[in-house]
PDB file of C-alpha atoms in Angstrom:
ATOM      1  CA  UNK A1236       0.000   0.000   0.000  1.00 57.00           C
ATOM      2  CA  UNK A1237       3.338   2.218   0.662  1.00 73.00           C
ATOM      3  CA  UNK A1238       4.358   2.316  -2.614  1.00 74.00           C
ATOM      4  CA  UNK A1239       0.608   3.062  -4.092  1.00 71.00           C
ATOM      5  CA  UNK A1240       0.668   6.289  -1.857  1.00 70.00           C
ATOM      6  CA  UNK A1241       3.790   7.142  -3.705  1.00 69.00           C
ATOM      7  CA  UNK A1242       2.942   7.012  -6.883  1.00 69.00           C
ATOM      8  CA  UNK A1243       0.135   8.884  -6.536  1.00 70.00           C
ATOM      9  CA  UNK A1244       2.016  11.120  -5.220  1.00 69.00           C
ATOM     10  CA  UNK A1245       4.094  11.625  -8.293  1.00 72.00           C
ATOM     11  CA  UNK A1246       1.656  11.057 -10.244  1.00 80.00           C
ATOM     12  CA  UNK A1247      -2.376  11.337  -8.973  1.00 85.00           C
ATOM     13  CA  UNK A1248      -5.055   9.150 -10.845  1.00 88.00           C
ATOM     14  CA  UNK A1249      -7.653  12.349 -11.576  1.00 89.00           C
ATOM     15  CA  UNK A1250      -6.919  11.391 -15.634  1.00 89.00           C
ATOM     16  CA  UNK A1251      -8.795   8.291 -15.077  1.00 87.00           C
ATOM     17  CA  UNK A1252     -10.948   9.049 -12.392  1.00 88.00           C
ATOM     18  CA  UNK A1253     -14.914   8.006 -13.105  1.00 88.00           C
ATOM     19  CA  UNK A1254     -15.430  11.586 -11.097  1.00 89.00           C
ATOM     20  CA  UNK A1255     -13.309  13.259 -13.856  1.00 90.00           C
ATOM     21  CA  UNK A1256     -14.317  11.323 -16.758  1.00 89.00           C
ATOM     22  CA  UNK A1257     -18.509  12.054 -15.908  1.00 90.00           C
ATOM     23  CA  UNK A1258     -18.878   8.806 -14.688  1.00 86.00           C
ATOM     24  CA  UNK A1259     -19.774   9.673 -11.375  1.00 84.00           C
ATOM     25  CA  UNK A1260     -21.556  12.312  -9.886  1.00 88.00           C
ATOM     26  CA  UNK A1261     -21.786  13.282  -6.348  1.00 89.00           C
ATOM     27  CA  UNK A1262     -23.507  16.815  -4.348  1.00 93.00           C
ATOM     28  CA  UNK A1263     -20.057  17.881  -3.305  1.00 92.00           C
ATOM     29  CA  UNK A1264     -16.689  17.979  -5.276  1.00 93.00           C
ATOM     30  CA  UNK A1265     -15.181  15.029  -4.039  1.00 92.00           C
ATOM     31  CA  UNK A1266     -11.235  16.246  -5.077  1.00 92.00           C
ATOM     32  CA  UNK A1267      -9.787  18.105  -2.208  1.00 92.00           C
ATOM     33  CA  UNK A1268     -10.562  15.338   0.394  1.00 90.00           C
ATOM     34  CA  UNK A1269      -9.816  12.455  -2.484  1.00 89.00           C
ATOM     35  CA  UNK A1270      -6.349  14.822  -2.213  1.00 87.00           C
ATOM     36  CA  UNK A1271      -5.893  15.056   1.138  1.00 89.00           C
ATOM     37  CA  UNK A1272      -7.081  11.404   1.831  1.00 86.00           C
ATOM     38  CA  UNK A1273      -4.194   9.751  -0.679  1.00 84.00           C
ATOM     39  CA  UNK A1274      -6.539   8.728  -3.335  1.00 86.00           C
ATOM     40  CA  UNK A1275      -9.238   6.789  -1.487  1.00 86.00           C
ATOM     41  CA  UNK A1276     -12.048   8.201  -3.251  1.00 87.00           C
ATOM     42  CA  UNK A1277     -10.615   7.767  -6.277  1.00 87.00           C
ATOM     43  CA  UNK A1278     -10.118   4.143  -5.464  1.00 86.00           C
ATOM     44  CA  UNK A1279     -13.476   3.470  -3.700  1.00 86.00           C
ATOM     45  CA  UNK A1280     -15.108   4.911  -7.154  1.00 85.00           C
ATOM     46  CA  UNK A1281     -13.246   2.407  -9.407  1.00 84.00           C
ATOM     47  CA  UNK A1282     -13.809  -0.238  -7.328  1.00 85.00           C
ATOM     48  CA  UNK A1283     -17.908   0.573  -7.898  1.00 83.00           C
ATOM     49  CA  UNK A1284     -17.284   0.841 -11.329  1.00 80.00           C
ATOM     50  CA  UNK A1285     -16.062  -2.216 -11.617  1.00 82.00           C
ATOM     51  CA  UNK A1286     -18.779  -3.990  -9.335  1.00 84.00           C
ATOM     52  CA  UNK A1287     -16.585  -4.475  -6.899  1.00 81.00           C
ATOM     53  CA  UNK A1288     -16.934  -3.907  -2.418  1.00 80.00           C
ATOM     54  CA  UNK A1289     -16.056  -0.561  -1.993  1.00 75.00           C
ATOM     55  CA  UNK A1290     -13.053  -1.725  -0.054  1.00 68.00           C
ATOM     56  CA  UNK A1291     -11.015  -4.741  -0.086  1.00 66.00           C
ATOM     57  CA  UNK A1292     -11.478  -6.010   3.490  1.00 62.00           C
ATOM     58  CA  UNK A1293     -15.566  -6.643   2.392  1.00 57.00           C
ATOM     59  CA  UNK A1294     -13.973  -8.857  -0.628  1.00 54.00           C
ATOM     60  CA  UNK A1295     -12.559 -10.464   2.206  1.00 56.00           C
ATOM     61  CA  UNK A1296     -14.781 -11.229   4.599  1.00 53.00           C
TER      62      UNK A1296
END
């Protein structure tokens, strides 16, 4: 998970983010706390996308 945090740290996902793309659409601009949070928004909205738990420990259980 260390090294994810990194790269998006060089690099953030908001290019392919279903947010930026119109995929998704929430009441409030999601970006600054996707920001400030490392990414987790962006990775809780791909993971709905692709019909997935919003997080991995539900996959899990």
């Amino acid at each position: 998970m260390e090294i994810k945090k990194l790269i998006h740290r060089k690099k953030p996902p908001c290019a392919e983010c279903p947010y930026k793309l119109g995929l998704v659409y929430t009441l409030a601009n999601p970006c600054p706390a996707c920001r400030d949070k490392g990414y987790q928004t962006f990775e809780r909205f791909w993971r709905l996308r692709m019909g997935l738990p919003e997080r991995q420990d539900d996959a899990e259980a």
